[in-house]
Amino acid sequence: MKDVQFGELPFLKYDHAVESYAYSADGTSFAVALSDGKIHVYATSNWERMWILSGHCDRVSSIVYSPNGDRFVSGSYDSTVRVWDVVAGDCLNIFIGHTGNIYRIAYSPRGNVIASRDRNEIALWDAESGICVRKLAGYGVYSAAYSPQGDQIVTGCSDKEVRLWDVETGECRQTMTGHTDAVKKVLYSPKGDYIATASYDNTVRLWNVESGSSRMVSNHHRGAVMNLKYSPKRSQVASCSQDSTIQLWDALTGVHCLALTGHSGCVNQISYSPQENQLASCGDDNTVRLWDVESGTCLHVMTGHTNIVNDVAFSPQGDQIASVSWDKIVRIWNVSTGECRHILIGHSDGVRVVTYSGQGNQVASSGLDGSVRLWNVETGDCQHILTGHSGDTRRIVYAPNGNQIASVSDDTTIRLWDIKTGVCTHIFFGHQSYVARVVYSPQGYQVASAGYYDKTVRIWDIESGECRHTLVGHQQYIHAVAYSPRGDLIASWSDVGEARLWNVATGECIWNLSHDGSTPSANNVLSHPFVWMPPDADSFITGDGRGFVKRWDVTKDGDQYRVHMHWRSTIGQLTFEDACVQGVQGLNDLHRRLLKQRGATGEPSVPLREAGKKAMTMASVISNLKSSSSNTEALNLSLTSPAVSIMSHSEQTEQAMNARTIEN
């Protein structure tokens, strides 16, 4: 380690692939297993090589030290397990009995038993005599782990199941199901009361050892984010995705709260209940689902639609849900029972959008037939059919006072309608392509529209019908537009993540974000949603085609606006601007220097020599975050435990050559 500077670590270079490596428990010894069957052992005090151990005649796939560190054991593709003396470098024992490649080995917590696994079974060996005391049936074992007490072994298998074994008797105590693909990694909690599993179904599950019940703990999307919604109190954000999941986030910190799983296809839209305790969702699986946001329980699965469900909305009272589908039908559902109250028939083609009036006594729907229909939710009668558009009606929105509806269409126009009479009061012309979105200003004096192909945003005066501003600057096709809660800013964004903020008074662009690199499908344009936060804070949330959810803050200094990212959800991480470590406990010297290197301010409150005795918490960092308008580099702070190794190099190589799911 001599002459090594901060940020630089020594490296060991070999002529053959590294298959496995391990530290001894006290950190004084380090062993590396190679594909040529040799094992290199180093003293970590000076990184001098102590031994090159030969004996295996094929790649060494796994290596692990005994609990007291005086021995280590290795497993190989030559089907043998070898026990080595760390000090002398001698091979103390060879365990023979496997008939296939050995992928993993492990010591029991007391060090008296060694477990080794091939693809079809797990063998338990007496560490001193080398006698095989028991074999556990395989089921295509991918991963295995001892409980902290050493009395149980858990296995993850290719048949999608997690099995709990009694070490003493060899009996399978419990079979836990829930994953939909092979289980590739298993891990006990320190107390042994929970088991974490990772699967090829792209989920992580946490299992209660006593009951065998599980819950999903994956905390990110693995597909494009389709829509975002704030809870009514603005404390939580929900996101839905092409990956068939709904994720719930803390709006202030970005901390992941829950993952809602159950849909079997893309989730297209979500809607919070006014009471904030429930969430409705709809998707490509033709269903509407109702969720409890506290527990993540699916309360109702509402079936009846015969095609993709495009939109869903809660009534203002929270007692009803409206949904629309490509099956041309509007349905009204009872929230308490999950039963369909009304089937509203009238559209001659697929229905795209549904929305409730402010009073909740009416729903409006629109779609491919170009019409807007207003329905009485009590009787199910159609009150008005608003016709005039000559193309697909893409969006409808009620005015803040509830007396008017605005609609936009492929015919390049925006129309305003009187909801009492059904009469069209204004037609706005100007866009050169279909209009993707329309939105009222918070005061209701203006509407803003987004032209998809012409890449412009237009601001219209409702009384005069005049176009006040034409906002030009987008390089990508514009998908949507939204006013800030105060009405002084407009956000517009494209279907590949390009976003801009505009000053409503001047029409000036104050900020822009380049596109995220995703490619929209001609048949399934991504929404890349955008929602503003409450009126007392100019902040907004965005979602993109790579599955990220981000919060941005807008600050004003005189006449100038600045925008910076507050947090970003990633695979188990958050990204913050300007972290402050003042008063944070548990930072060792390396962590402190890394944080300072990334621009963190302040000093830990405890001496560094005591830092290792105290646990650093994410809350302690989050509580000290401060807003900043600088463009400093973002700092990644992990919310979860470090990622676990999923598969050895040997197994990855074999996986590339064989089918992933192995038959028994």
CSV table of C-alpha atoms in Angstrom, one decimal, residues 322-323 328-332 340-347 351 354 363 365 373-377 379-382:
chain,number,residue,atom,x,y,z
A,322,ALA,CA,-64.3,6.0,-14.1
A,323,SER,CA,-62.3,4.0,-16.8
A,328,LYS,CA,-65.2,1.9,-26.9
A,329,ILE,CA,-66.7,1.7,-23.5
A,330,VAL,CA,-66.7,4.0,-20.4
A,331,ARG,CA,-67.3,2.2,-17.1
A,332,ILE,CA,-68.2,3.6,-13.7
A,340,CYS,CA,-69.4,-1.9,-12.2
A,341,ARG,CA,-72.3,0.6,-11.7
A,342,HIS,CA,-72.7,1.9,-15.2
A,343,ILE,CA,-71.5,0.8,-18.7
A,344,LEU,CA,-71.7,3.9,-20.9
A,345,ILE,CA,-72.0,3.1,-24.6
A,346,GLY,CA,-71.9,5.6,-27.4
A,347,HIS,CA,-68.5,6.1,-28.7
A,351,VAL,CA,-61.9,5.9,-25.9
A,354,VAL,CA,-61.8,10.3,-19.1
A,363,VAL,CA,-67.7,12.7,-16.5
A,365,SER,CA,-64.8,11.2,-22.3
A,373,ARG,CA,-69.3,13.0,-24.5
A,374,LEU,CA,-70.6,14.3,-21.2
A,375,TRP,CA,-72.2,11.7,-19.0
A,376,ASN,CA,-74.4,11.9,-15.9
A,377,VAL,CA,-72.8,9.6,-13.4
A,379,THR,CA,-78.1,7.9,-14.3
A,380,GLY,CA,-75.5,6.9,-16.9
A,381,ASP,CA,-77.3,9.1,-19.5
A,382,CYS,CA,-75.3,11.0,-22.1
